[in-house]
PDB file of C-alpha atoms in Angstrom:
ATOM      1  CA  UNK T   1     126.764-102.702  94.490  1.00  0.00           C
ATOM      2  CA  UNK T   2     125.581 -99.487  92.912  1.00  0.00           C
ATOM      3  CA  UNK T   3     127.813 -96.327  92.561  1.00  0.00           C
ATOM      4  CA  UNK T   4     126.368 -94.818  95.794  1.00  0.00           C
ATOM      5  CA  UNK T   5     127.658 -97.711  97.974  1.00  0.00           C
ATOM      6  CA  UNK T   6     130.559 -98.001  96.053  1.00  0.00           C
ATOM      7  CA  UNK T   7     131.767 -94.340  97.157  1.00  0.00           C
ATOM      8  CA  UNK T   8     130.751 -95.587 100.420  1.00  0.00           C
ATOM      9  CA  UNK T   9     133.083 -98.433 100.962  1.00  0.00           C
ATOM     10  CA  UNK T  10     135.947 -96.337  98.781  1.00  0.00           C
ATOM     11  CA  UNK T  11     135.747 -93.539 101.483  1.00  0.00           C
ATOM     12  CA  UNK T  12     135.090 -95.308 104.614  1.00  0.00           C
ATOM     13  CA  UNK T  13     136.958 -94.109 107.614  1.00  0.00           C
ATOM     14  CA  UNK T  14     141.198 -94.433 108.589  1.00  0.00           C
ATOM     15  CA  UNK T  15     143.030 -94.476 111.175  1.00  0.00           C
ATOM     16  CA  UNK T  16     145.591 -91.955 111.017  1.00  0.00           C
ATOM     17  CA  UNK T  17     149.163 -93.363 112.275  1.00  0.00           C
ATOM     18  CA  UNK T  18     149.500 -94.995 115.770  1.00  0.00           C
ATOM     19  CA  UNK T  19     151.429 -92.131 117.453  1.00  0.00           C
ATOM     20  CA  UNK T  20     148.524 -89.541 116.404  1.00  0.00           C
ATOM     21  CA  UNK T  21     146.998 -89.543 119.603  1.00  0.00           C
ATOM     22  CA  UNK T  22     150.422 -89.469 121.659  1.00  0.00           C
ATOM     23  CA  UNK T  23     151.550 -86.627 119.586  1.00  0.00           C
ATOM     24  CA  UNK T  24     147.902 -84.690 120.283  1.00  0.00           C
ATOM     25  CA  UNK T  25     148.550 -85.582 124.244  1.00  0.00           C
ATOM     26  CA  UNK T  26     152.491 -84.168 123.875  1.00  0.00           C
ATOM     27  CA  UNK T  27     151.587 -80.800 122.443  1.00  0.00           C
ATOM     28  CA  UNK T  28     148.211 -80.415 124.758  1.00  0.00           C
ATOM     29  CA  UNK T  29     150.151 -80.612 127.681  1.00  0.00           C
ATOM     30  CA  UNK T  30     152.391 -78.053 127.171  1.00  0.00           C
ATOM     31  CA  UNK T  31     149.021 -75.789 126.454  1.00  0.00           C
ATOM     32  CA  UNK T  32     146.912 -73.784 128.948  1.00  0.00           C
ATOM     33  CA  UNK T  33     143.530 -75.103 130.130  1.00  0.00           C
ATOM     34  CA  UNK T  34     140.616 -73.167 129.849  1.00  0.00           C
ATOM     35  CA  UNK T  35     137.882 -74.423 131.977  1.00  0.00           C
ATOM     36  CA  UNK T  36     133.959 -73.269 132.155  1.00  0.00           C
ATOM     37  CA  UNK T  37     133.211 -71.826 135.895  1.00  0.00           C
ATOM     38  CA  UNK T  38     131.711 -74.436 138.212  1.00  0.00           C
ATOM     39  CA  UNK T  39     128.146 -73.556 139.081  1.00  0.00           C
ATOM     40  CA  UNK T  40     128.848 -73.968 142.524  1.00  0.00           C
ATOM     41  CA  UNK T  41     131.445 -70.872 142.142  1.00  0.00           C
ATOM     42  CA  UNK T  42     129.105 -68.725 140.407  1.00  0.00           C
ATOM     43  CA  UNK T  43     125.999 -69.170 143.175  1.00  0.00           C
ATOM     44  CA  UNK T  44     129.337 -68.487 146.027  1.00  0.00           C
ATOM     45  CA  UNK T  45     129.705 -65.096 144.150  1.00  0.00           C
ATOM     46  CA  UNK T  46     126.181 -64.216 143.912  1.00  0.00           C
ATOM     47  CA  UNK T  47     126.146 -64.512 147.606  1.00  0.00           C
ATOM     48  CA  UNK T  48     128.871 -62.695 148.324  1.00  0.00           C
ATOM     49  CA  UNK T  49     127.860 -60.020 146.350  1.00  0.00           C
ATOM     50  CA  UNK T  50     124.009 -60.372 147.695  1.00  0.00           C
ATOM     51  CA  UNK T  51     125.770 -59.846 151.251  1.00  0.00           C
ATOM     52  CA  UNK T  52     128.299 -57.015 150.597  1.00  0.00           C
ATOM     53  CA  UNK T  53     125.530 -54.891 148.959  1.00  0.00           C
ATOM     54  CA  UNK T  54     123.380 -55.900 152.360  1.00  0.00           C
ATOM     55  CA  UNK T  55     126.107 -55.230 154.568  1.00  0.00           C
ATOM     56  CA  UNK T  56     126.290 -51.756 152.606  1.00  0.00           C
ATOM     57  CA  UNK T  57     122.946 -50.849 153.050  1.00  0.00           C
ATOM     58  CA  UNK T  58     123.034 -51.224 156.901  1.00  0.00           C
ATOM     59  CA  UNK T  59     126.154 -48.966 156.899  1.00  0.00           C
ATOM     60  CA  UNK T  60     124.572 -46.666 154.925  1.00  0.00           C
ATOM     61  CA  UNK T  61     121.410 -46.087 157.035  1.00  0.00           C
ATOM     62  CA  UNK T  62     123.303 -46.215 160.488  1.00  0.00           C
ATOM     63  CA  UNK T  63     125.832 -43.182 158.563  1.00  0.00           C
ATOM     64  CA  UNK T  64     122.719 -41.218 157.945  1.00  0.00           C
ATOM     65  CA  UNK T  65     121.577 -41.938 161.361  1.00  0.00           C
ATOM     66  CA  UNK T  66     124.887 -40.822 163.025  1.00  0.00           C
ATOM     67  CA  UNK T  67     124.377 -37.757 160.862  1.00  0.00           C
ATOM     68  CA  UNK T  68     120.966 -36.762 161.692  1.00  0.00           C
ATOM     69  CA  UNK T  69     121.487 -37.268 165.795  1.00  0.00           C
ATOM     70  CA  UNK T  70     124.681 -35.020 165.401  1.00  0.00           C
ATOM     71  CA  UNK T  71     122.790 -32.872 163.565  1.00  0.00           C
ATOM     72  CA  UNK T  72     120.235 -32.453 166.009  1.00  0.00           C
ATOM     73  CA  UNK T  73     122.661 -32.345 168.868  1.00  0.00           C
ATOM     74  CA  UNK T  74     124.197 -29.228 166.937  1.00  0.00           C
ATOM     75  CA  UNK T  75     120.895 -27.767 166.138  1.00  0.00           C
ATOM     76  CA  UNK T  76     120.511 -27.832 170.128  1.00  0.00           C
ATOM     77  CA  UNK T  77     123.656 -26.750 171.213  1.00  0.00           C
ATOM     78  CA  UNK T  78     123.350 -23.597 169.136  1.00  0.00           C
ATOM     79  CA  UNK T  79     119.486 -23.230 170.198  1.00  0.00           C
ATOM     80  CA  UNK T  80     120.376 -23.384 173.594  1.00  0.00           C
ATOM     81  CA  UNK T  81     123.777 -21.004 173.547  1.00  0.00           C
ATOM     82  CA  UNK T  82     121.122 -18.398 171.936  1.00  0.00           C
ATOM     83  CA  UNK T  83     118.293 -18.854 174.893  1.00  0.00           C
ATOM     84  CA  UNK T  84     121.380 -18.409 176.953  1.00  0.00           C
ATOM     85  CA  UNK T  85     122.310 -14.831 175.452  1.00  0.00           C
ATOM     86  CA  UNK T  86     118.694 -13.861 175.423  1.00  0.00           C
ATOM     87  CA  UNK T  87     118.260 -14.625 179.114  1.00  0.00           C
ATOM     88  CA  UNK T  88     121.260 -13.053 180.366  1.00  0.00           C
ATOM     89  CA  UNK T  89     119.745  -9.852 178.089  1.00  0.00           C
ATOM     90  CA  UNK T  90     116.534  -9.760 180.021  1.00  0.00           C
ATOM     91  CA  UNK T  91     118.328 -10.360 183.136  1.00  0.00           C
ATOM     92  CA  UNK T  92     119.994  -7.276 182.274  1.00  0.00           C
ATOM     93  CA  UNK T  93     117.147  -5.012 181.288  1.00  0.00           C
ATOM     94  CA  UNK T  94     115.402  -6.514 184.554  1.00  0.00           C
ATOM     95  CA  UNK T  95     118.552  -4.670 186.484  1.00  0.00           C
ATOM     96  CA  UNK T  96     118.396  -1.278 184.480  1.00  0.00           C
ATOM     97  CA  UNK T  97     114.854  -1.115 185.066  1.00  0.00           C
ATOM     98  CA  UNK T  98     114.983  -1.490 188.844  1.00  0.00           C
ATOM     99  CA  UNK T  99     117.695   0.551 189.131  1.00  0.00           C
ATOM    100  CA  UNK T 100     115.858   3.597 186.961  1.00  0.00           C
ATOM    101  CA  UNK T 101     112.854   3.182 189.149  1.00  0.00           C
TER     102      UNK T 101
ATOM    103  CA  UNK M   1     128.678 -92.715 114.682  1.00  0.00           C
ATOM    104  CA  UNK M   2     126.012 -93.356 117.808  1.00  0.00           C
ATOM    105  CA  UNK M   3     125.366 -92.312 121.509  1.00  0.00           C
ATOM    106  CA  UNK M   4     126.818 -95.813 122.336  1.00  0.00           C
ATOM    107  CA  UNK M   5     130.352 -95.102 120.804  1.00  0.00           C
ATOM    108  CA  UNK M   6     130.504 -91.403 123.215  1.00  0.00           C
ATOM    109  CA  UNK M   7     133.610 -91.016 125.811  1.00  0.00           C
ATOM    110  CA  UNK M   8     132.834 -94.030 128.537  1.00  0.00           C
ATOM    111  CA  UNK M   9     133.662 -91.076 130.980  1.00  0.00           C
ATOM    112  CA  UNK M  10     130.629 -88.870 129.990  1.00  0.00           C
ATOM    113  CA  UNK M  11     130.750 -85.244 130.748  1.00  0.00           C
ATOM    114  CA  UNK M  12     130.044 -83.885 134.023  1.00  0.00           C
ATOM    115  CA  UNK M  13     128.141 -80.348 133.436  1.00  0.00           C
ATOM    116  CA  UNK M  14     131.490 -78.345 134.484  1.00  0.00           C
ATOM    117  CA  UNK M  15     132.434 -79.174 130.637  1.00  0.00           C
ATOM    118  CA  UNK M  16     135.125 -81.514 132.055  1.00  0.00           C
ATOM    119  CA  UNK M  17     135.946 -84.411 129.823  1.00  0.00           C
ATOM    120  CA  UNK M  18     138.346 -87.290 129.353  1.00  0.00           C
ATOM    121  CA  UNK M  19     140.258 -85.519 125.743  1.00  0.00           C
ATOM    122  CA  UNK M  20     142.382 -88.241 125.662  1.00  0.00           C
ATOM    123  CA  UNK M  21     139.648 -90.312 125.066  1.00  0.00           C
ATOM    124  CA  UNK M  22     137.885 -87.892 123.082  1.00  0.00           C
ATOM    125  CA  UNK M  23     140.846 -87.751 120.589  1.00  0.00           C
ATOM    126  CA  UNK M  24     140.653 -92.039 120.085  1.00  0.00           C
ATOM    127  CA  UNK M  25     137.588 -92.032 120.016  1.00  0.00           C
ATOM    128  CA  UNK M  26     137.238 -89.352 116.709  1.00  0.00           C
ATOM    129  CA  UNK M  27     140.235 -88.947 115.375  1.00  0.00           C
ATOM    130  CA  UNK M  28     139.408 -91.567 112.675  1.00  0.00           C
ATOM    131  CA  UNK M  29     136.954 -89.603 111.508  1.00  0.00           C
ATOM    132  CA  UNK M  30     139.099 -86.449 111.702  1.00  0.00           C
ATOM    133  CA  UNK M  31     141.575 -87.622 109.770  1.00  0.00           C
ATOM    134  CA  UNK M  32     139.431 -89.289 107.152  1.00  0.00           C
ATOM    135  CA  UNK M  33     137.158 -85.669 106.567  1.00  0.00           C
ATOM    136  CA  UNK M  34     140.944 -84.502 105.950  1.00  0.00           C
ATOM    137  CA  UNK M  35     143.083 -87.366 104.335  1.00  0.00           C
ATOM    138  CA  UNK M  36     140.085 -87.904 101.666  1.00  0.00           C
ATOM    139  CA  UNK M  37     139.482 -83.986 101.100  1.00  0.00           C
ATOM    140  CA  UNK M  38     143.183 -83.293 100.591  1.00  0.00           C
ATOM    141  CA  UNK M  39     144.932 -86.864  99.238  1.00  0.00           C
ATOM    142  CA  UNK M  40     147.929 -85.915 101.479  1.00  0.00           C
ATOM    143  CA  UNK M  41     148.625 -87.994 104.224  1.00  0.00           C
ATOM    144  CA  UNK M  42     150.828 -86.161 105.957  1.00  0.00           C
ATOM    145  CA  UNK M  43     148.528 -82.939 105.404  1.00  0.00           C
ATOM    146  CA  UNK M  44     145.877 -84.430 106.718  1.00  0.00           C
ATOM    147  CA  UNK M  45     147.310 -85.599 110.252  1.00  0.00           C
ATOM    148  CA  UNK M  46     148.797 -82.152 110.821  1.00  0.00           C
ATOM    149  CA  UNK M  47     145.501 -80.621 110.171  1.00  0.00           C
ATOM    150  CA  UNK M  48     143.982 -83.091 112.340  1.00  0.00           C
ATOM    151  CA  UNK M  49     146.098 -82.539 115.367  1.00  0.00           C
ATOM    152  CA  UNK M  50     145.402 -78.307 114.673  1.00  0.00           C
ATOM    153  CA  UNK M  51     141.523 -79.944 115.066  1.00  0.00           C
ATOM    154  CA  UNK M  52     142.259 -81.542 118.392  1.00  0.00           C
ATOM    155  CA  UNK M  53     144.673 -78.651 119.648  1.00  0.00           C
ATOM    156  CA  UNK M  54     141.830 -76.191 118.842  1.00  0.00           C
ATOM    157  CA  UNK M  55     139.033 -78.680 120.397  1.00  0.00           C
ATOM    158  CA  UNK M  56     141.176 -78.540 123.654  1.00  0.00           C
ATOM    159  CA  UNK M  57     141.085 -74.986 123.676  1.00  0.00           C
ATOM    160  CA  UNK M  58     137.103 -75.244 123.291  1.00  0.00           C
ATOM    161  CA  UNK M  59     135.989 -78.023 125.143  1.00  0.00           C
ATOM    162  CA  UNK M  60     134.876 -75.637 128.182  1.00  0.00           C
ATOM    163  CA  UNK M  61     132.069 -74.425 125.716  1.00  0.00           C
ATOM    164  CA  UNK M  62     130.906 -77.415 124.736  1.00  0.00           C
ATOM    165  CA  UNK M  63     127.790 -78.867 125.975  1.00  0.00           C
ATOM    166  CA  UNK M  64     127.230 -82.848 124.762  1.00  0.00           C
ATOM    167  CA  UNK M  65     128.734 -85.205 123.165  1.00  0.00           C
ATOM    168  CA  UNK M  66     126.637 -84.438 119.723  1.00  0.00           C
ATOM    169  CA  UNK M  67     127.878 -80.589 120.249  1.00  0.00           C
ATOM    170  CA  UNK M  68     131.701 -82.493 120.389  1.00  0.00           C
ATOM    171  CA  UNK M  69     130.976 -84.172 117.246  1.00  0.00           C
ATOM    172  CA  UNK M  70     129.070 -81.385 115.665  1.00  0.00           C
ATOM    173  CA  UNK M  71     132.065 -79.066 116.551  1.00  0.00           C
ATOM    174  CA  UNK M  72     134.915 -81.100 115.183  1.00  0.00           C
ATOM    175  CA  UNK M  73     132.926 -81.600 112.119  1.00  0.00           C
ATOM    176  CA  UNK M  74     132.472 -78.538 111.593  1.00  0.00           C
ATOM    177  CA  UNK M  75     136.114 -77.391 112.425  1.00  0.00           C
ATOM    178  CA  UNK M  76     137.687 -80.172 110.146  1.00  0.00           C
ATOM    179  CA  UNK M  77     135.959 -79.229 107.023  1.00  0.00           C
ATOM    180  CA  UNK M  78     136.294 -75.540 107.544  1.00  0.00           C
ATOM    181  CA  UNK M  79     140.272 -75.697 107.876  1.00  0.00           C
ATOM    182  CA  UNK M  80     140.424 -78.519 105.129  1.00  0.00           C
ATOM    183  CA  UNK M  81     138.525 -76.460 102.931  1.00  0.00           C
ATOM    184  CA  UNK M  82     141.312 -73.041 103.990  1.00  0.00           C
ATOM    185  CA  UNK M  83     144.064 -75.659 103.119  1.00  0.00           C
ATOM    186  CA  UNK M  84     142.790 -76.585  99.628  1.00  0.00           C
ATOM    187  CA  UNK M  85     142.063 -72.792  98.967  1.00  0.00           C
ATOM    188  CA  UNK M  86     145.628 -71.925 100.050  1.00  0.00           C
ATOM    189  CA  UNK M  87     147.118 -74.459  97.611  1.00  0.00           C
ATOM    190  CA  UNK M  88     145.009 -73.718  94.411  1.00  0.00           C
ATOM    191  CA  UNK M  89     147.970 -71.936  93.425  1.00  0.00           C
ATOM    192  CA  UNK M  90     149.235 -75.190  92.349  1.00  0.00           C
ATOM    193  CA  UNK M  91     148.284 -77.263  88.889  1.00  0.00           C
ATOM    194  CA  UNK M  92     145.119 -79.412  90.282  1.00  0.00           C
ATOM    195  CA  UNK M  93     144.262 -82.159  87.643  1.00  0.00           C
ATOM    196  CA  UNK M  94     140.201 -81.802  86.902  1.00  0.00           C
ATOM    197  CA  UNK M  95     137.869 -84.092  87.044  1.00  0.00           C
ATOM    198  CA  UNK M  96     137.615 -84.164  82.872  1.00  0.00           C
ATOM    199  CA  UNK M  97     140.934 -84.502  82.854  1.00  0.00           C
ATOM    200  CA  UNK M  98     141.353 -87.219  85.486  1.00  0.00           C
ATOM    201  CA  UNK M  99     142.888 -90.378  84.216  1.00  0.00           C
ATOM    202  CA  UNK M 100     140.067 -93.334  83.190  1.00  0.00           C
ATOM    203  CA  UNK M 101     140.283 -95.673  85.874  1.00  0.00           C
ATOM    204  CA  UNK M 102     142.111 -98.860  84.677  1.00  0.00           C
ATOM    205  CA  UNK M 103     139.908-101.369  83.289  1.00  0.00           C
ATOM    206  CA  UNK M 104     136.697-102.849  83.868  1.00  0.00           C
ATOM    207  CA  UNK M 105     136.579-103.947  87.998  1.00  0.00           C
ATOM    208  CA  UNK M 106     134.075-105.995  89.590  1.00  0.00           C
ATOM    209  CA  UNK M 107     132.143-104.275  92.238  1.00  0.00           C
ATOM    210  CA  UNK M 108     133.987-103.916  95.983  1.00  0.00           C
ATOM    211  CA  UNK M 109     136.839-104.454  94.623  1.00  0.00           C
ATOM    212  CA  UNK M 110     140.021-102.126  95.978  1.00  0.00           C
ATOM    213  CA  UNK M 111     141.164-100.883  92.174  1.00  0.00           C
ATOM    214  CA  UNK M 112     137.385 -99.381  91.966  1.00  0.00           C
ATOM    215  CA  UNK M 113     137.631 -97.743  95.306  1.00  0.00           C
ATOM    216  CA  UNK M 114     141.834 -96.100  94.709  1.00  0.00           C
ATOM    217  CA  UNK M 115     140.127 -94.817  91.124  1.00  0.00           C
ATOM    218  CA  UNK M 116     136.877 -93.398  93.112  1.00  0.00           C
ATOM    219  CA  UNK M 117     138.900 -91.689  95.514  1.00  0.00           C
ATOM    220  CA  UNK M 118     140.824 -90.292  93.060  1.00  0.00           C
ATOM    221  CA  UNK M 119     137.554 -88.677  90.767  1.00  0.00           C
ATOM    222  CA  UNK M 120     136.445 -87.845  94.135  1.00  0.00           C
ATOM    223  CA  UNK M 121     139.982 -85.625  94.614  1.00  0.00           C
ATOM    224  CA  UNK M 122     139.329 -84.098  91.320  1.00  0.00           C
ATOM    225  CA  UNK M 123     136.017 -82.697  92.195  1.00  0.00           C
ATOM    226  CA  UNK M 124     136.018 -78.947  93.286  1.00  0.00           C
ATOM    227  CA  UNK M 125     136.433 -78.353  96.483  1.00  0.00           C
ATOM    228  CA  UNK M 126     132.703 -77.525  97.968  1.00  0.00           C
ATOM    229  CA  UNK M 127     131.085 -80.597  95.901  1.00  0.00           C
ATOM    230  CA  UNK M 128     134.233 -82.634  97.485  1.00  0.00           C
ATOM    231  CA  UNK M 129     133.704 -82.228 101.041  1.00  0.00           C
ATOM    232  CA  UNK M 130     130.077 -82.577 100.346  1.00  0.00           C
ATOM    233  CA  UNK M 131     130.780 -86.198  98.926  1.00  0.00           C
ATOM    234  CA  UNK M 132     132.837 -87.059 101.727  1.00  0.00           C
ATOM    235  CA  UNK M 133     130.501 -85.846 104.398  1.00  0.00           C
ATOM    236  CA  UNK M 134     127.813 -87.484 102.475  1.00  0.00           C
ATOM    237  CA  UNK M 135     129.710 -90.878 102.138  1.00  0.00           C
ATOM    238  CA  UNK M 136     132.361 -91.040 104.711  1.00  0.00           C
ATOM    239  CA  UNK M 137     130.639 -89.472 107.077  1.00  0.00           C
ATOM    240  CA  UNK M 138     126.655 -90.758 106.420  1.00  0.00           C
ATOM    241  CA  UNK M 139     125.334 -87.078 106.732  1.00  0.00           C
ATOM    242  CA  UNK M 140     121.762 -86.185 105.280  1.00  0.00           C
ATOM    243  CA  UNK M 141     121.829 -82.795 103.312  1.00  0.00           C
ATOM    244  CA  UNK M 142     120.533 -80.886 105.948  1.00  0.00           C
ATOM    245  CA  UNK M 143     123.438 -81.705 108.415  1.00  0.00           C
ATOM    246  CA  UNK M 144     125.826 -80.817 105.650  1.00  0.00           C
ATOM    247  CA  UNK M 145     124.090 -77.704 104.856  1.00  0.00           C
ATOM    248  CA  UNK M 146     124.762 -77.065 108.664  1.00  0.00           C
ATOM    249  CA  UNK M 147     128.285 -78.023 108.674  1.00  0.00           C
ATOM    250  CA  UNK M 148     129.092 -76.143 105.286  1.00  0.00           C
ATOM    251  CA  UNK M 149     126.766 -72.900 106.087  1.00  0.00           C
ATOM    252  CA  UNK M 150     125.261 -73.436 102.877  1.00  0.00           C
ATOM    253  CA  UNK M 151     121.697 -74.132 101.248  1.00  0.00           C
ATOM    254  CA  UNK M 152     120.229 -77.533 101.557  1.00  0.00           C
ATOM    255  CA  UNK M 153     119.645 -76.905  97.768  1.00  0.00           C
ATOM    256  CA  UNK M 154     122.939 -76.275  97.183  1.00  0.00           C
ATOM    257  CA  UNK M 155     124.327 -79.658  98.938  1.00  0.00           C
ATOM    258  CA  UNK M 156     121.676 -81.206  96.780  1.00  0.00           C
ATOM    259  CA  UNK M 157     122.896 -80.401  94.094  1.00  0.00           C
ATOM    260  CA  UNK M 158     126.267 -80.537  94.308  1.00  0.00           C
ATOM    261  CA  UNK M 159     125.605 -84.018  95.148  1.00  0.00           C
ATOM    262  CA  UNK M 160     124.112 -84.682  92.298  1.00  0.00           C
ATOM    263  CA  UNK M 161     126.547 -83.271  90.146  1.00  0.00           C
ATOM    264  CA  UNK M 162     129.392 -84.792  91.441  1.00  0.00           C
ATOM    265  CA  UNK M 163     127.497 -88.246  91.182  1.00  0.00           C
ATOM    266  CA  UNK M 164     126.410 -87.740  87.699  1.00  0.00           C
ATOM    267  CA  UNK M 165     130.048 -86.512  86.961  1.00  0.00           C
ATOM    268  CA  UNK M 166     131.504 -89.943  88.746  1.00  0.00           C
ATOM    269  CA  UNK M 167     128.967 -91.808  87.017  1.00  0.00           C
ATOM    270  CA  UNK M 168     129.884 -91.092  83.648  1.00  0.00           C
ATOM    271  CA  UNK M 169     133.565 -91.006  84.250  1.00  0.00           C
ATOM    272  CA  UNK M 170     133.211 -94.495  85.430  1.00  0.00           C
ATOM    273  CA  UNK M 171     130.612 -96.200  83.140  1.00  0.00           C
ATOM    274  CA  UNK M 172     132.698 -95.037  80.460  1.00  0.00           C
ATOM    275  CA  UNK M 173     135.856 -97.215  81.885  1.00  0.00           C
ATOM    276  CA  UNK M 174     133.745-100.109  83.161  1.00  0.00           C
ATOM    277  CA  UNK M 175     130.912-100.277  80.621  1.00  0.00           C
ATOM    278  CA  UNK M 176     127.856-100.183  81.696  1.00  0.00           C
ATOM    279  CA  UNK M 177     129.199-103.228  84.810  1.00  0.00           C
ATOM    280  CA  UNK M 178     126.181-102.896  87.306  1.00  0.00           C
ATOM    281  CA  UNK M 179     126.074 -98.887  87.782  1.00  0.00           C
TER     282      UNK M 179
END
């Protein structure tokens, strides 16, 4: 056997003592577990999140469309409160003017 | 260490494995990387159990049985190599001053291989593990350099150091018996 082989055989593996793997098992079980997300999970969240954001959206565009109708509703309300005052004005000048002549 | 000798309950791709099987299945080599680094028994199976402790704490990240292996490779021979730097406080008997190993020994037999393990203990620490991961451990340079973070150049030759180093220490006990 040459020197090489000789190291080989001098350092070859051990078992360490025959509680070893007990005594890993006792003090792992009184430690927390730390597990990787299952994929499953992370395609549930993107999802969610894909539908939220949707959901959002929608909310968002019927909002502005609430907005703009009362908008318009208000812009007509005071439009037609003004033709209002301006008839009643020429309804009045109507009444001097017949009454001068 | 091959494919064929990985967990019989192989990994599902949620990183769940069987650790208790995981733990028989390398804690031989564990402890060896350890117990033949250090030459202290008792040393060595604490540090070993840290190793598995730790590995529990990691297995979520790890992908394959090779990354397992890899891993606790890796892990062993950095913490042995923290242990021996924490105790070089204490007196550590050289390799030139290492007692000749008694008498001329025929080849295989166990006197050779207590006196080998004993030059190997006297080596400095970097050359040391590389010996053991190169022997124990049947690692070409280039996963050593990998495990170690060093230069394949460097585990080269530290290898061939130590070797030339063992060589001489034990041709001059044995003669020049077959090495």
């Amino acid at each position: 056997m040459n020197l090489e082989d000789e190291i080989r055989t001098a350092l070859r593996r051990k078992e360490p003592s025959p509680e070893f793997t007990e005594r890993v098992l006792a003090r792992v079980s009184g430690m927390p577990v730390r597990r990787a997300p299952r994929p499953w999970v992370r395609w549930v969240a993107a999802m969610a999140a894909s539908v939220l954001l949707a959901a959002g959206a929608m909310g968002y565009r019927q909002y502005q469309g609430e907005r703009a109708k009362s908008q318009v509703l208000l812009a007509i309300r005071i439009a037609g409160g003004k033709l209002n005052k301006a008839q009643k004005r020429v309804q009045m000048l109507n009444a001097a003017h017949r009454n001068n002549s | 260490m091959t494919l064929l000798q990985m967990p019989e309950r192989a990994p599902s791709r949620t990183g769940e494995w069987d650790f208790a099987s995981l733990v028989r299945q390398h804690q031989a080599m564990v402890f060896s990387v350890a117990w033949h680094f250090l030459r202290d028994r008792a040393l060595a199976e604490e540090l070993a159990q840290e190793v598995f402790l730790a590995l529990h704490l990691h297995l979520a990240t790890l992908e394959s049985p090779e990354h397992i292996l890899f891993w606790l490779r890796k892990v062993t021979t950095h913490r042995a190599l923290d242990v021996a730097r924490s105790r070089q406080r204490r007196p550590i008997v050289s390799l030139e001053d290492a007692p000749e190993p008694v008498a001329v020994t025929p080849p295989g037999d166990p006197m050779l291989g207590a006196a080998l393990r004993k030059l190997v203990a006297a080596l400095p620490a970097k050359a040391r593990m590389v010996v053991v991961l190169r022997y124990q451990e049947d690692l070409d340079p280039t996963e050593i350099a990998a495990i170690l973070g060093i230069p394949i150049g460097t585990v080269k030759s530290q290898l061939q150091r130590a070797l030339t180093l063992l060589r001489g220490k034990l041709s001059r006990s044995r003669g020049e018996v077959g090495l």
